[in-house]
XYZ file of C-alpha atoms in Angstrom:
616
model
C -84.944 36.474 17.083
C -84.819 37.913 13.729
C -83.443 41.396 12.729
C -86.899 43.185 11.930
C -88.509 42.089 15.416
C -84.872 43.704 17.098
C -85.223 46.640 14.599
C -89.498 46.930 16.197
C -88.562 46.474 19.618
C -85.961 49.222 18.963
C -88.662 51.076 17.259
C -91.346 50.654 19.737
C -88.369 51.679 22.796
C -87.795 54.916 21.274
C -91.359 55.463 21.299
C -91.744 54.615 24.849
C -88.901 57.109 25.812
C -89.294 60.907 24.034
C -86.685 61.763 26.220
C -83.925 60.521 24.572
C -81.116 62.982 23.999
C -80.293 61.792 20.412
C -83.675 62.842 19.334
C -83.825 65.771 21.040
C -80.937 66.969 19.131
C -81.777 65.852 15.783
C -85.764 67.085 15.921
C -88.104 69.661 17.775
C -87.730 72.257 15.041
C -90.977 73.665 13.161
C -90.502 71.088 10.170
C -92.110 69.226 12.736
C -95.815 70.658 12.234
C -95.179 69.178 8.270
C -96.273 66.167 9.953
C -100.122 67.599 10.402
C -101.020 68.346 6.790
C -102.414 64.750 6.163
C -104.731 66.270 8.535
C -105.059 69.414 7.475
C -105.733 68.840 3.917
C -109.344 67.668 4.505
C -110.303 70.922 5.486
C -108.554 73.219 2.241
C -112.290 74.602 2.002
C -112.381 76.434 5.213
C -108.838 77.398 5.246
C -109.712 79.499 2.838
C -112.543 80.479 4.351
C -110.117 81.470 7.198
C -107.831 82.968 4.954
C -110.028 85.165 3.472
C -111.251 86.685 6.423
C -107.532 86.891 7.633
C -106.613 89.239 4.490
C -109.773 91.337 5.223
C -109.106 92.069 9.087
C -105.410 92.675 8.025
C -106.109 95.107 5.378
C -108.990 96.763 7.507
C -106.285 97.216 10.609
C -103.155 98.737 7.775
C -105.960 101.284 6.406
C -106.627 102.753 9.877
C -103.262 104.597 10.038
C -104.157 106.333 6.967
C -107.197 107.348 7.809
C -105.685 108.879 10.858
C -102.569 111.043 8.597
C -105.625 112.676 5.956
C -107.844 113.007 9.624
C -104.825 114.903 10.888
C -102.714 116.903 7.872
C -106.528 117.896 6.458
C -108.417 118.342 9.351
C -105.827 119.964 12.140
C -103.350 120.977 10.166
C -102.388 124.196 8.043
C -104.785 123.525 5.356
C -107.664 123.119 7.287
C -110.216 125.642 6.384
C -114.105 125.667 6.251
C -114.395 122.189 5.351
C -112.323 120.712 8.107
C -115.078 119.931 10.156
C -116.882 118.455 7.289
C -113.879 116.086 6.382
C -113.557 115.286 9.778
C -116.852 114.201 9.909
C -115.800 111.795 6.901
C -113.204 110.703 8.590
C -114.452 109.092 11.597
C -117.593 107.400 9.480
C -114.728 106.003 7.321
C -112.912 104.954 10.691
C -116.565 103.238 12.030
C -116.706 101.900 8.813
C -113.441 100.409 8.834
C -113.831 99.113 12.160
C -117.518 97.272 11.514
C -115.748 95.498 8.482
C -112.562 94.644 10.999
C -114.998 93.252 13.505
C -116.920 90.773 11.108
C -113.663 89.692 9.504
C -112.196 89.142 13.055
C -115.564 87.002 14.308
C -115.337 85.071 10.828
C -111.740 84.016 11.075
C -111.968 83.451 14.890
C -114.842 80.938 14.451
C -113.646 78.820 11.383
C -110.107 78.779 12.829
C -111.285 77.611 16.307
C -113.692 75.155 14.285
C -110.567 73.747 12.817
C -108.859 73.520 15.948
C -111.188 71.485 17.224
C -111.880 69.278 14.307
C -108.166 68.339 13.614
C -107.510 67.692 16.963
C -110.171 65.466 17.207
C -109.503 63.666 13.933
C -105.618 63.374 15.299
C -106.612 61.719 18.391
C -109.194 59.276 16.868
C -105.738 58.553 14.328
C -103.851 58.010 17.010
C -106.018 55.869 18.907
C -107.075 53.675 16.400
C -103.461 53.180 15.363
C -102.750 52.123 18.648
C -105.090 49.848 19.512
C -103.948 48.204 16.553
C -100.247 47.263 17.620
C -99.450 44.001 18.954
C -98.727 43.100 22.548
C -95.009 43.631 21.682
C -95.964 47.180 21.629
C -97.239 47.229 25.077
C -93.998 45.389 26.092
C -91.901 48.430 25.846
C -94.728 50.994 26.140
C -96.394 52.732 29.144
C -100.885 53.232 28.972
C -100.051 56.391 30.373
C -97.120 57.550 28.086
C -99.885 56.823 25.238
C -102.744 58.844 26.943
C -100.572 61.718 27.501
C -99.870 61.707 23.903
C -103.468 61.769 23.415
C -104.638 64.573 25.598
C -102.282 66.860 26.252
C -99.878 66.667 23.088
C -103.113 66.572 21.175
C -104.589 69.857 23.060
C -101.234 71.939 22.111
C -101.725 71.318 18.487
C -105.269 72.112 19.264
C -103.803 75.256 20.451
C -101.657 75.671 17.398
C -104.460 74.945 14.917
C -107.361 76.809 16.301
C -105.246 80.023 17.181
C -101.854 80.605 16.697
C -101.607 79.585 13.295
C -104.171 81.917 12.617
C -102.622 84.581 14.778
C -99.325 84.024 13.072
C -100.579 84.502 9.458
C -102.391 87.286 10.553
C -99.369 89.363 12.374
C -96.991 88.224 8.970
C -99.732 90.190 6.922
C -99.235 92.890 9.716
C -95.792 92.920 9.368
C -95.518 93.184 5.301
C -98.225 95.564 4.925
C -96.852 97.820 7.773
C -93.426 97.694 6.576
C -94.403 98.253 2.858
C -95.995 101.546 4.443
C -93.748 102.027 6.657
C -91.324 102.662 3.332
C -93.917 105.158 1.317
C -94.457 106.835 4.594
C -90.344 107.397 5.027
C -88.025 105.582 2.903
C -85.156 106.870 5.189
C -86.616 106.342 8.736
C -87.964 102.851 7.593
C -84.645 101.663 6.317
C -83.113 102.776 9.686
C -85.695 101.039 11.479
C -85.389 97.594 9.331
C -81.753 97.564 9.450
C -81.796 97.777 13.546
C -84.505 95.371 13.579
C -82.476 92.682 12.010
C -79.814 92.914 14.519
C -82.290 92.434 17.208
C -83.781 89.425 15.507
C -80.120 87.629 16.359
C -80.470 87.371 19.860
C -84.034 86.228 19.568
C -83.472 83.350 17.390
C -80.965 82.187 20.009
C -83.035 82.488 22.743
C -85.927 80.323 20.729
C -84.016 77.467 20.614
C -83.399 77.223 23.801
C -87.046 77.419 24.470
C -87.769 74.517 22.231
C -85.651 72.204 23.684
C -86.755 73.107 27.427
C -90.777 73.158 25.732
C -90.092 69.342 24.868
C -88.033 68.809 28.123
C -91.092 70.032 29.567
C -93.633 67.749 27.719
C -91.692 64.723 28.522
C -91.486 64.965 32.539
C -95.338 65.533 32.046
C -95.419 62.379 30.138
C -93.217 60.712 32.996
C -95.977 61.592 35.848
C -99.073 60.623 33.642
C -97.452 57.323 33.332
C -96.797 56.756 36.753
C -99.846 57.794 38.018
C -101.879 55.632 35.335
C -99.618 52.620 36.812
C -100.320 53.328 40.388
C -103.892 53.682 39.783
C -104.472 50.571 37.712
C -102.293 48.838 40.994
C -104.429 50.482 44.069
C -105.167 46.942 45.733
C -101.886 46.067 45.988
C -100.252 49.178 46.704
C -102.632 49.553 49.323
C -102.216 45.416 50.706
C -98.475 46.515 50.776
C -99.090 50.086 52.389
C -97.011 51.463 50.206
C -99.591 55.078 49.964
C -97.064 57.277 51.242
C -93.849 56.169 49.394
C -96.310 55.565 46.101
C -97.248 59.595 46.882
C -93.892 60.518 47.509
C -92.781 59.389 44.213
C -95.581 60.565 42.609
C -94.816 64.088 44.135
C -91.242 63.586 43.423
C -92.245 63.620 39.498
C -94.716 65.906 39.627
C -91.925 68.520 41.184
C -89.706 67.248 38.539
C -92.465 68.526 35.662
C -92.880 71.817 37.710
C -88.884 72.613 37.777
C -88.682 71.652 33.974
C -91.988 74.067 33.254
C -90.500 76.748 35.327
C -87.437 76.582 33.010
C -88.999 76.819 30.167
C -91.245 79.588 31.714
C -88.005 81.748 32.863
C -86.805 81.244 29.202
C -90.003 82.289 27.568
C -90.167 85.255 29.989
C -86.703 86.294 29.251
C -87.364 85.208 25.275
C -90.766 88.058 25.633
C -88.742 90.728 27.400
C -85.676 90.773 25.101
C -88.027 91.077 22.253
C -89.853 93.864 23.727
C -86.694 95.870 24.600
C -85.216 95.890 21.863
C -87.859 96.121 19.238
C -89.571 98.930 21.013
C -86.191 100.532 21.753
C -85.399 100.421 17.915
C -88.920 102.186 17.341
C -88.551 104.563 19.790
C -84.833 105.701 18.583
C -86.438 105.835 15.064
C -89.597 108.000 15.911
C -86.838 110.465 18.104
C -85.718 110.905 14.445
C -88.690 111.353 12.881
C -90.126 114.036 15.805
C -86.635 116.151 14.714
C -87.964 115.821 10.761
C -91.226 117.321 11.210
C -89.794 119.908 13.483
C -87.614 120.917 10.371
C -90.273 120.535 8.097
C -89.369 117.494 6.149
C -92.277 115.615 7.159
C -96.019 116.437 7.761
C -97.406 115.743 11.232
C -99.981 113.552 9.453
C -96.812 111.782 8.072
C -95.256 111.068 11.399
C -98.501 109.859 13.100
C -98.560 107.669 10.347
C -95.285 106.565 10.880
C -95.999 106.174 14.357
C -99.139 103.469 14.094
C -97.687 101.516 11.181
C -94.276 101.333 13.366
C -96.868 100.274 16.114
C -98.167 97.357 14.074
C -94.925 96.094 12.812
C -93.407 96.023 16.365
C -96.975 94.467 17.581
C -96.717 91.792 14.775
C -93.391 90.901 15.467
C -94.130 90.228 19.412
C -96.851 88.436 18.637
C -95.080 86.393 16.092
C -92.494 85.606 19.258
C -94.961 84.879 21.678
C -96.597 82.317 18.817
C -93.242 81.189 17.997
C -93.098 79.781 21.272
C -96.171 77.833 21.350
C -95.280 76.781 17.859
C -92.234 75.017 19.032
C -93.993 73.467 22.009
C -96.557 71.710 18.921
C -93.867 71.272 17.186
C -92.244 69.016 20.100
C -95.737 67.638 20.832
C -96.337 66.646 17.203
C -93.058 65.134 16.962
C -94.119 62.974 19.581
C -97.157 61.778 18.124
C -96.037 60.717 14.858
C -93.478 58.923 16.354
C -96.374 57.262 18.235
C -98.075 56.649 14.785
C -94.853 56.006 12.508
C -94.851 52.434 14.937
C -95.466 50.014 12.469
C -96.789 46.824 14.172
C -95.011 43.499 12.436
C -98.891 41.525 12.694
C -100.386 42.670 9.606
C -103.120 40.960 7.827
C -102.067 40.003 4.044
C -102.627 42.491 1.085
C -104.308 39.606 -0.475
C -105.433 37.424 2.731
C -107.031 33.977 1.796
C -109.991 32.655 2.804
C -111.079 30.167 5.740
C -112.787 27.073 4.051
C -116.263 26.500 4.847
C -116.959 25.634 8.578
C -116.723 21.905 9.520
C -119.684 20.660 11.940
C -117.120 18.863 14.214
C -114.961 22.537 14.571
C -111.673 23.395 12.953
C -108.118 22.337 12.711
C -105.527 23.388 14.167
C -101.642 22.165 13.419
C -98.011 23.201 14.063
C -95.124 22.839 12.226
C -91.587 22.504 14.214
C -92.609 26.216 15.825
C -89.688 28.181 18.064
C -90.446 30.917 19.421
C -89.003 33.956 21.227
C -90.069 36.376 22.913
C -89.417 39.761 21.523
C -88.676 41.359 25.014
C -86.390 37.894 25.640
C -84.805 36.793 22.698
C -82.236 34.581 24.283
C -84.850 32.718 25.814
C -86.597 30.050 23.729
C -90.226 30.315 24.763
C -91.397 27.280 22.488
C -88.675 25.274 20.900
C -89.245 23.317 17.386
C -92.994 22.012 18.846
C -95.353 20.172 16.329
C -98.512 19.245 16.896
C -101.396 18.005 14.820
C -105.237 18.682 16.296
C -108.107 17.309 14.612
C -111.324 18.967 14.567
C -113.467 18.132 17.088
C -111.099 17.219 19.026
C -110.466 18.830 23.396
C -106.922 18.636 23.885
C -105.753 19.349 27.728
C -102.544 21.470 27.965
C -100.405 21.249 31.243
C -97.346 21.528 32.211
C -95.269 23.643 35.083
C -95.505 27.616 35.082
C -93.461 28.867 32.273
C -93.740 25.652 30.317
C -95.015 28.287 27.334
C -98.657 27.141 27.846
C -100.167 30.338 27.536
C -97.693 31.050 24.750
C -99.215 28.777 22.867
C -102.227 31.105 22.722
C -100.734 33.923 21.743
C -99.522 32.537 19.144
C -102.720 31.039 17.776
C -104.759 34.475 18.088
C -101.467 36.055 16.275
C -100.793 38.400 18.932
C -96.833 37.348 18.238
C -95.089 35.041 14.582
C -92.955 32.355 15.737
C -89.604 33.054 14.285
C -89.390 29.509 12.638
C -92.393 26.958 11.267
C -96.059 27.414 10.774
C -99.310 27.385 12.454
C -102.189 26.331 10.217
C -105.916 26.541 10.901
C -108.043 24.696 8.676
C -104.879 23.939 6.582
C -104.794 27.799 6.080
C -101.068 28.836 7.512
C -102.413 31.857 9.961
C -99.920 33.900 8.522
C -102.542 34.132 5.179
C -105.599 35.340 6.955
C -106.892 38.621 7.886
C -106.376 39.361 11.253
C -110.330 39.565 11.628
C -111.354 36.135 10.322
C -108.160 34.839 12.174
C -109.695 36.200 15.268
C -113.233 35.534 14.462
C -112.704 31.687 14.389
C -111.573 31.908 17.645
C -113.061 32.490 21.140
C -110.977 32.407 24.276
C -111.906 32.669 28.058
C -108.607 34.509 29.378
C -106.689 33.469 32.864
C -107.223 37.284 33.993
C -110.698 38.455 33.281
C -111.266 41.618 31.508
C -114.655 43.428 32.631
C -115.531 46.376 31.016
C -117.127 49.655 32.563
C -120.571 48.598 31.322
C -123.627 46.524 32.386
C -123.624 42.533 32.303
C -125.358 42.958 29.090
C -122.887 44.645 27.217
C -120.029 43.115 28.671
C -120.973 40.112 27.570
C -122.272 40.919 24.546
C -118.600 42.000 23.623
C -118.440 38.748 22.178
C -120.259 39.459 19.159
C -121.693 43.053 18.658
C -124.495 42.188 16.937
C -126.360 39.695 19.091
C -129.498 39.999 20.808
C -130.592 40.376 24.000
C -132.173 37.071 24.468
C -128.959 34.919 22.935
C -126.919 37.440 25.672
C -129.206 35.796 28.177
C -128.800 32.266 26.748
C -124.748 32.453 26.877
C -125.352 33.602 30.269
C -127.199 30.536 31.373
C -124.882 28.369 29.328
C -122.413 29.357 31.942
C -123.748 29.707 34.655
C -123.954 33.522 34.931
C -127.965 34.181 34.877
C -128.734 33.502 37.776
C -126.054 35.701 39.991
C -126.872 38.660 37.227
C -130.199 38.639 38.000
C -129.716 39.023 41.558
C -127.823 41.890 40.677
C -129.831 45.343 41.535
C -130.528 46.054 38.128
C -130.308 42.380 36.319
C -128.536 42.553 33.083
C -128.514 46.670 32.899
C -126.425 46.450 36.301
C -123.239 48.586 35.851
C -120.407 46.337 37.020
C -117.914 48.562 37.826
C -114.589 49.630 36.682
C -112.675 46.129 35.844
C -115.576 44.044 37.593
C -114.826 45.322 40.958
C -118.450 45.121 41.987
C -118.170 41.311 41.006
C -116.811 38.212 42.867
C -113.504 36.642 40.921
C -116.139 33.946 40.172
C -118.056 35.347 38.939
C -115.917 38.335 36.113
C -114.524 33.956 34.987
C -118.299 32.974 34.626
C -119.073 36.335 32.404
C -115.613 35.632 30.501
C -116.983 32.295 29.615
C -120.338 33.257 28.327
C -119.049 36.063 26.279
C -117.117 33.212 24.284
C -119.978 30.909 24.373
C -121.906 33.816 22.830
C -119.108 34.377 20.178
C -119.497 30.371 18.888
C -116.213 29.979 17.335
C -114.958 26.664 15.899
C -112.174 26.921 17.766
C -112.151 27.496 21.764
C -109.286 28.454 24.146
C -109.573 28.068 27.446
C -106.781 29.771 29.636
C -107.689 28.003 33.527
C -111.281 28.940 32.607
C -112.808 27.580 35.890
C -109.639 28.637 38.161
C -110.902 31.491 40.115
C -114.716 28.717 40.606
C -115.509 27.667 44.110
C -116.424 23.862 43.783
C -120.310 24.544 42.886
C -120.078 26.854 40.270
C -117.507 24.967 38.696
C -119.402 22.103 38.562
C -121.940 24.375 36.666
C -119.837 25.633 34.342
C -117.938 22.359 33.875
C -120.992 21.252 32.756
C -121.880 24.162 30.669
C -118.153 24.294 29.018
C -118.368 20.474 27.827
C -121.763 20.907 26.356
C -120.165 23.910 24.495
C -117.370 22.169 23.627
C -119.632 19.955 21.088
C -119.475 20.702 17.817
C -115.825 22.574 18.080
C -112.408 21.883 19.050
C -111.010 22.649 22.467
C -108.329 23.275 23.843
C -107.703 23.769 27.629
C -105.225 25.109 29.417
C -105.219 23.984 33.365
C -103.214 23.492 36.607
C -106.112 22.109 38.297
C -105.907 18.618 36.870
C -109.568 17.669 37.522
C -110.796 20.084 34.943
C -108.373 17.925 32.227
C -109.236 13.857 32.671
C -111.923 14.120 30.613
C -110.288 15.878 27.182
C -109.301 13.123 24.209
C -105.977 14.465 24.563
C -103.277 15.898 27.247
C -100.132 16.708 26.136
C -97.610 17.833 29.023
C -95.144 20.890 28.288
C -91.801 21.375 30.026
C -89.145 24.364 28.380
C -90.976 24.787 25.447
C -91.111 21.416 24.579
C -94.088 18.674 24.362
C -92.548 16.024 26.879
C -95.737 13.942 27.104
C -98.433 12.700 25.287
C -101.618 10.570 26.250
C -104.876 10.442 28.082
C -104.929 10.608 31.515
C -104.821 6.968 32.310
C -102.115 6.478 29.954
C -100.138 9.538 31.669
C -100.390 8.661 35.270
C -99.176 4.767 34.442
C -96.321 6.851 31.989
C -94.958 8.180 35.557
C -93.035 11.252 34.200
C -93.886 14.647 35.087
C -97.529 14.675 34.336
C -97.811 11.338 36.733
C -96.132 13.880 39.835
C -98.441 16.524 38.913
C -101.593 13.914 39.547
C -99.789 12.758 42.767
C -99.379 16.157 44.246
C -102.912 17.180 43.594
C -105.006 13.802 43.949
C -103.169 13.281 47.018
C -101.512 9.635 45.651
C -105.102 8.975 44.336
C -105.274 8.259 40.285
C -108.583 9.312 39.418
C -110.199 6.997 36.879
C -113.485 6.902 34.874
C-alpha cells in the first residue's frame, strides 16, 4: 500500500474518532470559529445590516443612564424649581423616545441575525453533505453514517446557535461593556478605576474555569456522537437483531451510551453552573463594594445623587455585559468544539479525484467499449497486507460477455470496484476505450458504466423514480420500457398504485426478487457501453430468472458484459469465463473448454450440475 493511502486512512480514522485525546489537547479553543468565515463572507451585506442596528440598540441602552442623572440632579434635586415638572416632563418623552428607537434597533438586529443563523447553517450542512457524498468507499471504511449525521444536525444546530444569536449577543454586550466603562470613567474617574482594577482579578478565576468547560463541551459532543452512531447501526440492522433476539442487550447498550452522554452533559452542566455563579459573585460583589464607596461620596458631598445613580446603571450594564459575555462564552466554546469537528469532516480529502484536465472518451463503438488491465495489484486500504488482486491482466474486447467466477474472496467483486474507480490499484492500469481510467472525470467514468449490484439498493420513492435513478432525465414511458426489459412491469403494476407505488424504506415492501429485477432495469434504462453484473439474477426464483435471463442477453447486444456469478448456469453462455482464485486469473476458456480443463472451475460445475456437464 502506498504512503498517501496510509497517510488517508489515517486521515479518514481521526475523523471517525473526535474523541481522541491528542486533539482534544491541541484544539477546541475559539480560533476554531475562523473556520466559518468561508461561510460567512457571502453574507458581508447583512452583517452590516446587523451591525448597524447593533451600534444603535447599544448606544440607545448607554444614553438611558443619562437621561436618568439630568431626570434626577434637575428634577428632584436642589435646583429644582418651577420648571422641574416641566423638565421632567422632557425627560420621560426623551426616555419613550429612547426606548421606541431601542426597540426597532433590537427587532432589526434580532431578525437579520437569526436570518443568518439560519442561512449559514444551512449552507454548512449542504457543504458538508455534498463533500461527503463525494469520498470514496475508503471513507466509509473507517467512518460511522451516524458519526456523519450527527455532525450534520446537531454540530450544525450549535453553530446555528452561535450565528443567529450569540454572536450577535456578544458584540452587542462588548459595545455594552466599552461604552459603560468609558462612562463609567467621566461619571467617577476614582470609583471606576477601583472597580476595573477588582474586575481584572476576578476575570482570573473565570478564564480557568472556561477551559475546563470547553474541554467537557466537546467531551460532551462526542458521547452524543457515540449514541447517534450506534443507534443509526442498530436501526439500519433491525431484521437481524431481531432474528437473533438480541432487543434487550441491543437496548441495554444503547441505554448504556445514552447514560454515558447524560453523565458527560451533566459535567459540563455542573461546570457551566459553577463557571455562571463565580462570575456573578464576584462581579456583583466588586460592584457592590464600589457603589458602598460611592453612597459615602455623595453623603460628603463629592458627588451629586444624579452622579451616583448614574454610576449605579452604567455599573449595572458593565456587570450585565460581562455575564452575558460568560454565559456566550460558553456556547462559543461548545461551536467552537462543534466546528472543529466539522471541518475536520470537510478537510478529508478523498484520493479519487477526477483530473484537472480529464481527457475525453472516444466516440461510442456500436459493439460497446473496451475494457483492459495492465499487471493490476491491489490492496485494500483497510488490509494492506492482504493482496486483493495480484499483478492480473486482462484484455476485453468490445462486444464481448465475459463470465467471472471463482470462490468467495477470489477478488471478483473487487474487480468492480476498481472499474467504477471507487478504489486505484497501487500498481498497473485499467484502460477503457484505451483511455487509462485514471484520465477521466469521475462522471464520464461512471456514465459509461451501468452495474446491477449483489445487494440491491431501493430508495424511499415510488417504482418510477427508483428506477429512473438510472438516468434523471428519462421519461416515463422509457421507465416503463426498462421495466419490461426486465421483467419488472408486470409485478409493478400489480402494485396498489402501479409505478407511483411507494416502495418502502430499502424495498421492504418488495420481494428480494423483485428490489434484483428493479436493479436491473434501472441499468437497462442507463444504456451504458459497458455493463456489470454483480450475481444479477441471484436472489430470482427459476421463472423470473428465466425472464430476465432473457431480458439481460438481449441487453447485452450492442455492449460489453461482464458477469459476475456463483450460479454457474447464468455463465455457459458468455464468449468468455475466466476463473479467479487469490487474486489471480487461474483459468481461462469457455465452458466446454473449462469443464474438460478439470481445475477448479471443472469442481465448481461438478458440485452444482450434480456430475452433469451441461453442453449446448
Amino acid at each position: 500500500m502506498s504512503n498517501s493511502n496510509t497517510a488517508n486512512t489515517a486521515t479518514n480514522n481521526a475523523a471517525s474518532k473526535p474523541q481522541s485525546e491528542a486533539r482534544e489537547l491541541e484544539k477546541g479553543s475559539l480560533g476554531a470559529l475562523k473556520g466559518l468565515a468561508p461561510f460567512l463572507k457571502p453574507y458581508l451585506r447583512q452583517f452590516v445590516m446587523a451591525g448597524v442596528a447593533l451600534v444603535v440598540a447599544a448606544s440607545a441602552t448607554l444614553a438611558i443612564p443619562y437621561a436618568f442623572k439630568q431626570m434626577i440632579d434637575l428634577g428632584f434635586g436642589s435646583h429644582a424649581g418651577v420648571h422641574s415638572a416641566e423638565h421632567v416632563n422632557l425627560v420621560f418623552l426623551a426616555l419613550f423616545a429612547v426606548a421606541s428607537v431601542l426597540a426597532l434597533a433590537t427587532a432589526a438586529r434580532f431578525y437579520t441575525v437569526s436570518w443568518l443563523g439560519e442561512r449559514v447553517t444551512a449552507d454548512i450542512r449542504a457543504a458538508v453533505y455534498r463533500h461527503v457524498v463525494q469520498q470514496s468507499p475508503e471513507f466509509f471504511e473507517t467512518t460511522q453514517t451516524g458519526e456523519v449525521l450527527s455532525r450534520i444536525t446537531t454540530d450544525t444546530t450549535l453553530i446555528q446557535s452561535v450565528v443567529g444569536s450569540s454572536i450577535s449577543i456578544a458584540l452587542r454586550n462588548v459595545l455594552l461593556f466599552l461604552g459603560g466603562l468609558v462612562m463609567l470613567f467621566v461619571t467617577s474617574p476614582k470609583l471606576s478605576s477601583i472597580i476595573i482594577g477588582l474586575l481584572v482579578l476576578t476575570v482570573l478565576p473565570i478564564m480557568m474555569f472556561g477551559r475546563r468547560v470547553r474541554k467537557l463541551s466537546r467531551d460532551s459532543q462526542d458521547r452524543v456522537a457515540d449514541a447517534s452512531a450506534m443507534a443509526g447501526e442498530i436501526l439500519n440492522a433491525m431484521p437481524t437483531v431481531q432474528a437473533f433476539t438480541h432487543e434487550k442487550q441491543e437496548t441495554a447498550r444503547f441505554s448504556a451510551s445514552v447514560e454515558d452522554a447524560f453523565k458527560t452533559a451533566m459535567n459540563r452542566i455542573r461546570a457551566r453552573a459553577m463557571l455562571t455563579m463565580l462570575a456573578i459573585v464576584l462581579v456583583f460583589g466588586t460592584i457592590v463594594f464600589v457603589l458602598w464607596l460611592g453612597a459615602h461620596a455623595v453623603l460628603e458631598g463629592s458627588m451629586t445623587g444624579g452622579d451616583l445613580g448614574q454610576f449605579i446603571l452604567y455599573a449595572s450594564i458593565v456587570a450585565g455585559a460581562i455575564g452575558a459575555l460568560s454565559e456566550v462564552m460558553g456556547e462559543a466554546q461548545r461551536a467552537a468544539g462543534a466546528t472543529e469537528r466539522l471541518l475536520e469532516l470537510i478537510s478529508v480529502k478523498s484520493e479519487i479525484q477526477s483530473p484537472a484536465q480529464p481527457l475525453a472518451l472516444p466516440p461510442r463503438a456500436a459493439n460497446g467499449a473496451a475494457l483492459s488491465l495492465h499487471d493490476v495489484s491491489f490492496s485494500y486500504p483497510s488490509r494492506p497486507e492482504t493482496k486483493a488482486l495480484a499483478q492480473l491482466a486482462l484484455e476485453i474486447k468490445p462486444g464481448e460477455t465475459v463470465a467471472v467466477v471463482g470462490p468467495s474472496g477470489a477478488g471478483k467483486t473487487t474487480l468492480f470496484q476498481l472499474f467504477l474507480r471507487f478504489y486505484d490499484p497501487q500498481l498497473g492500469s485499467i484502460r477503457l476505450d484505451g483511455v487509462d481510467i485514471k484520465q477521466l472525470d469521475l462522471e464520464t467514468l461512471r456514465g459509461a458504466i451501468g452495474i446491477v449490484p449483489q445487494d440491491t439498493v431501493i430508495f424511499s420513492a415510488d417504482a418510477m423514480e427508483n428506477i429512473r435513478y438510472g438516468r434523471a432525465d428519462a421519461s416515463d414511458e422509457e421507465v416503463i420500457q426498462a421495466a419490461k426489459l426486465a421483467a419488472a412491469h408486470e409485478f409493478i403494476e400489480r402494485l396498489p398504485n402501479g409505478y407511483k407505488s411507494f416502495l418502502g424504506e430499502r424495498g421492504v415492501r418488495l420481494s428480494g426478487g423483485q428490489r434484483q429485477r428493479i436493479a436491473i432495469a434501472r441499468a437497462l434504462l442507463k444504456n451504458p457501453p459497458l455493463l456489470l453484473l454483480d450475481e444479477a439474477t441471484s436472489a430470482l426464483d427459476a421463472e423470473s430468472e428465466r425472464l430476465v435471463q432473457s431480458a439481460l442477453e438481449a441487453a447485452m447486444v450492442g455492449r460489453t458484459t461482464i458477469i459476475i456469478a456463483h450460479r454457474l448456469a447464468t455463465v455457459q453462455r458468455a464468449d468468455r469465463i475466466i476463473v479467479m482464485e487469490d487474486g489471480k486469473i487461474v483459468e481461462t476458456g469457455n465452458h466446454q473448454s473449462l469443464v474438460a480443463l478439470g481445475g477448479i472451475y471443472a469442481n465448481l460445475a461438478a458440485l452444482q450440475f450434480h456430475n452433469v456437464h451441461v453442453t449446448h
